[in-house]
């Protein structure tokens, strides 16, 4: 194995329980710098829990998680460091409805990174331009379409200049006609060299972008490999079953 | 579809429906005279309303007595005219004679201009605080300066104003002091308690907040005031005995804070978990998350119950009457204890009611305006 400080994310035999429910079972996963990993699996298999453990929105009970060399423990200073480095995009956007689009984007840089307001505005406009909605900067989230909101959410995370981006089903709350605009944004981001962990069932996106696909079921990593290998020659019955269900669904 | 083929004039006519379909006549027909019984109830209620209104106007304005002559022998007012009109016309002369006592209580008569300025200062403070364009950090400064000025005016002892002790304060300034200081201190405490009640990672803090809220909510304000005025001094060392007004003020603050905390907690609970998580994921600290993301949204959500509680407490300050503090209601009550005016308490209570109503109604209207404004700008 490579030196763990050089890897972006290292999960080593991570276990997590919700009460009696064993949600993550001995999950080990290493994500290298600039690597793009797509996580898929049936509903309830623990994908969200896994990705949320990486920035400690959920705490794991056993095993080790290292993000950019920093181990996640109860130490709040380590947690602050990690959360600055890791951006997250949620299924339900979670924009702050009482703030304008621009304020949504500048809030964390100003308060967490202590960036002067003028500079934060400039950075925010740059990223809003990159996600192709600079003209909406003065509006409130409620005035935007779902696809636009999700692109703002991506811009908001990017404004913190994170090294790693986590996406938890970023397109599954969107109407079909808006999925593409968000995926295009993500593809562009991937091409810029961002390290990404994406929970998604968009197989087209996985094929185009992912270095590796990880298939989870019942809290375990069942199989992982390149998208082509995973989709064309699935090794396990569980993945075969999952793929057939996905394909039937589409 | 048929709308696609309608002419322009037909469309524009449809934007403004004819009066008989949506105008006041149609509204009345649909809502007031929809059926036989509905019409009967409408007519009956209208009859009683008009009868009452006519009777009241007759009593309050037409047959009423506005002034009474001075009795040259005693130097006091002679209420004979009022007694003659009793039962038919209101005696507003009592207000004319007593309004300064009602407004300022036992505050020295020659110094009551200070109380008048205090009232004006309070009103100014309310108006300024109500305007959103003053919602900046400087507002805190304005409050501190104004409240200090109010203290200086009430106490005196400087700038050539004679000193007036707290036991001589009274009337509307007392009501405004108790309610304004009460809510100004109770509100921040309430926010802390509400946050504390949800602090799952700090079980001791959480328990403390729960006990505080449940304990205070479990007893009536009156008993709390009694405790503050009678029992509290028993526990204090001799010599260290905070004044009665201050003790009542603290009791009111503690009581209001417990109720407001529950209102605020309701707002905190109404927010989705996603808001907390998004703030966490961005690396905001706990206080940044609460101050910038959660509280601004939660407080907007609970404006109606918050104002409801405010209004309730404004009126509840009148309960200090039972421990002998001279608030507006007490001075009104004492005013009508004067043998000359004993028979005319109704008029005084109507005036008191009007004063309370003006304050409470302004709060209610203001909160409605605020809600509308937030609904417009709040995006959601
Ligand atoms: N906060 C929680 N408390 C208790 N159980 C939870 C909690 N969050 C998730 N779970 C349970 O943990 C399991 C894994 O949930 P998780 O959300 O990680 O699944 P998922 O793979 O993301 O599923 P989906 O595709 O539906 O989003 C599920 O059985 C879920 O019910
Ligand atoms: Mg999920």
Tab-separated table of N, CA and C in Angstrom, chain A residues 52 55 57-58 80 83 86 88 90 94-99 104 107-108 111-112 114 140 142-143 156-157 160, chain B residues 137 272-285 288 292-294 296-297 300 376-380:
chain	number	residue	atom	x	y	z
A	52	UNK	N	-20.877	10.231	4.657
A	52	UNK	CA	-21.039	11.190	5.745
A	52	UNK	C	-20.037	10.964	6.873
A	55	UNK	N	-16.700	13.240	6.364
A	55	UNK	CA	-16.546	14.557	6.982
A	55	UNK	C	-17.221	14.610	8.352
A	57	UNK	N	-20.109	13.920	9.572
A	57	UNK	CA	-21.501	14.220	9.883
A	57	UNK	C	-22.074	13.044	10.653
A	58	UNK	N	-21.496	11.860	10.430
A	58	UNK	CA	-21.758	10.703	11.279
A	58	UNK	C	-20.428	10.277	11.879
A	80	UNK	N	-12.129	20.457	12.394
A	80	UNK	CA	-12.168	21.741	11.686
A	80	UNK	C	-11.292	21.694	10.441
A	83	UNK	N	-12.995	19.533	7.756
A	83	UNK	CA	-14.196	20.107	7.132
A	83	UNK	C	-13.861	21.259	6.194
A	86	UNK	N	-12.839	19.471	2.904
A	86	UNK	CA	-13.796	18.587	2.261
A	86	UNK	C	-15.098	19.336	1.995
A	88	UNK	N	-19.084	19.276	0.515
A	88	UNK	CA	-20.117	18.252	0.389
A	88	UNK	C	-21.335	18.806	-0.329
A	90	UNK	N	-25.356	17.792	-1.153
A	90	UNK	CA	-26.401	16.901	-0.656
A	90	UNK	C	-27.457	16.647	-1.722
A	94	UNK	N	-29.886	21.704	0.300
A	94	UNK	CA	-29.612	22.344	1.599
A	94	UNK	C	-28.976	23.721	1.468
A	95	UNK	N	-29.452	24.518	0.512
A	95	UNK	CA	-29.026	25.912	0.493
A	95	UNK	C	-29.695	26.629	1.664
A	96	UNK	N	-29.129	27.778	2.054
A	96	UNK	CA	-29.724	28.521	3.163
A	96	UNK	C	-30.780	29.463	2.594
A	97	UNK	N	-32.059	29.187	2.843
A	97	UNK	CA	-33.113	29.911	2.128
A	97	UNK	C	-33.206	31.394	2.486
A	98	UNK	N	-32.648	31.794	3.637
A	98	UNK	CA	-32.787	33.194	4.043
A	98	UNK	C	-31.653	34.053	3.502
A	99	UNK	N	-30.702	33.445	2.799
A	99	UNK	CA	-29.578	34.192	2.243
A	99	UNK	C	-29.648	34.159	0.721
A	104	UNK	N	-24.941	32.815	0.183
A	104	UNK	CA	-24.749	31.396	0.421
A	104	UNK	C	-23.304	30.995	0.132
A	107	UNK	N	-20.562	33.019	2.665
A	107	UNK	CA	-20.663	32.886	4.122
A	107	UNK	C	-19.479	32.136	4.733
A	108	UNK	N	-19.248	30.919	4.235
A	108	UNK	CA	-18.190	30.109	4.845
A	108	UNK	C	-16.794	30.695	4.596
A	111	UNK	N	-16.469	33.562	7.135
A	111	UNK	CA	-16.473	33.238	8.571
A	111	UNK	C	-15.488	32.149	8.932
A	112	UNK	N	-15.265	31.213	8.022
A	112	UNK	CA	-14.374	30.098	8.361
A	112	UNK	C	-12.953	30.372	7.862
A	114	UNK	N	-11.941	33.361	6.998
A	114	UNK	CA	-11.623	34.756	7.359
A	114	UNK	C	-11.184	35.563	6.142
A	140	UNK	N	-32.831	34.642	-4.227
A	140	UNK	CA	-32.876	33.711	-3.106
A	140	UNK	C	-33.059	32.292	-3.650
A	142	UNK	N	-35.092	29.946	-3.124
A	142	UNK	CA	-36.452	29.556	-3.478
A	142	UNK	C	-36.878	30.017	-4.855
A	143	UNK	N	-36.142	30.972	-5.429
A	143	UNK	CA	-36.521	31.489	-6.750
A	143	UNK	C	-35.847	30.741	-7.892
A	156	UNK	N	-21.077	26.709	-3.889
A	156	UNK	CA	-20.892	27.062	-2.481
A	156	UNK	C	-19.777	26.219	-1.850
A	157	UNK	N	-19.799	24.923	-2.164
A	157	UNK	CA	-18.760	24.058	-1.609
A	157	UNK	C	-17.394	24.422	-2.191
A	160	UNK	N	-14.985	27.266	-0.812
A	160	UNK	CA	-14.072	27.013	0.307
A	160	UNK	C	-12.748	26.448	-0.194
B	137	UNK	N	-25.671	46.604	14.256
B	137	UNK	CA	-25.045	46.488	15.562
B	137	UNK	C	-25.284	47.743	16.407
B	272	UNK	N	-35.155	21.858	8.960
B	272	UNK	CA	-34.748	20.520	8.548
B	272	UNK	C	-33.314	20.251	8.995
B	273	UNK	N	-33.016	18.964	9.161
B	273	UNK	CA	-31.675	18.573	9.598
B	273	UNK	C	-30.635	18.989	8.574
B	274	UNK	N	-31.068	19.081	7.329
B	274	UNK	CA	-30.150	19.453	6.258
B	274	UNK	C	-29.493	20.802	6.482
B	275	UNK	N	-30.229	21.741	7.092
B	275	UNK	CA	-29.655	23.061	7.349
B	275	UNK	C	-28.489	22.958	8.334
B	276	UNK	N	-28.679	22.152	9.376
B	276	UNK	CA	-27.605	21.958	10.353
B	276	UNK	C	-26.409	21.293	9.676
B	277	UNK	N	-26.707	20.264	8.848
B	277	UNK	CA	-25.622	19.498	8.231
B	277	UNK	C	-24.851	20.326	7.224
B	278	UNK	N	-25.579	21.146	6.447
B	278	UNK	CA	-24.883	21.977	5.465
B	278	UNK	C	-23.939	22.943	6.172
B	279	UNK	N	-24.402	23.514	7.291
B	279	UNK	CA	-23.544	24.432	8.048
B	279	UNK	C	-22.336	23.691	8.609
B	280	UNK	N	-22.565	22.491	9.128
B	280	UNK	CA	-21.448	21.689	9.647
B	280	UNK	C	-20.450	21.366	8.547
B	281	UNK	N	-20.982	20.940	7.408
B	281	UNK	CA	-20.108	20.507	6.320
B	281	UNK	C	-19.229	21.653	5.820
B	282	UNK	N	-19.728	22.893	5.974
B	282	UNK	CA	-18.925	24.035	5.536
B	282	UNK	C	-17.875	24.414	6.571
B	283	UNK	N	-17.917	23.775	7.728
B	283	UNK	CA	-16.893	24.027	8.734
B	283	UNK	C	-17.224	25.163	9.684
B	284	UNK	N	-18.505	25.622	9.703
B	284	UNK	CA	-18.875	26.678	10.639
B	284	UNK	C	-18.797	26.145	12.067
B	285	UNK	N	-18.445	27.013	13.006
B	285	UNK	CA	-18.450	26.603	14.405
B	285	UNK	C	-19.894	26.569	14.894
B	288	UNK	N	-21.387	30.059	15.088
B	288	UNK	CA	-21.614	30.602	13.742
B	288	UNK	C	-22.836	29.953	13.107
B	292	UNK	N	-25.808	32.445	12.386
B	292	UNK	CA	-25.923	32.869	10.994
B	292	UNK	C	-26.950	32.068	10.205
B	293	UNK	N	-27.134	30.826	10.571
B	293	UNK	CA	-27.990	29.956	9.761
B	293	UNK	C	-29.272	29.578	10.492
B	294	UNK	N	-29.139	29.032	11.666
B	294	UNK	CA	-30.299	28.409	12.300
B	294	UNK	C	-31.230	29.452	12.932
B	296	UNK	N	-31.600	32.790	12.574
B	296	UNK	CA	-32.333	33.715	11.697
B	296	UNK	C	-33.560	33.054	11.062
B	297	UNK	N	-33.436	31.779	10.712
B	297	UNK	CA	-34.580	31.096	10.109
B	297	UNK	C	-35.601	30.706	11.159
B	300	UNK	N	-37.683	33.665	12.445
B	300	UNK	CA	-38.680	34.106	11.473
B	300	UNK	C	-39.902	33.214	11.503
B	376	UNK	N	-42.060	37.964	1.579
B	376	UNK	CA	-41.689	38.502	0.282
B	376	UNK	C	-40.202	38.286	-0.010
B	377	UNK	N	-39.346	38.614	0.963
B	377	UNK	CA	-37.915	38.604	0.708
B	377	UNK	C	-37.272	37.267	1.055
B	378	UNK	N	-37.940	36.468	1.881
B	378	UNK	CA	-37.292	35.268	2.423
B	378	UNK	C	-37.082	34.167	1.421
B	379	UNK	N	-37.570	34.339	0.199
B	379	UNK	CA	-37.313	33.319	-0.799
B	379	UNK	C	-38.268	32.150	-0.661
B	380	UNK	N	-38.342	31.549	0.498
B	380	UNK	CA	-39.172	30.383	0.673
B	380	UNK	C	-40.625	30.748	0.857
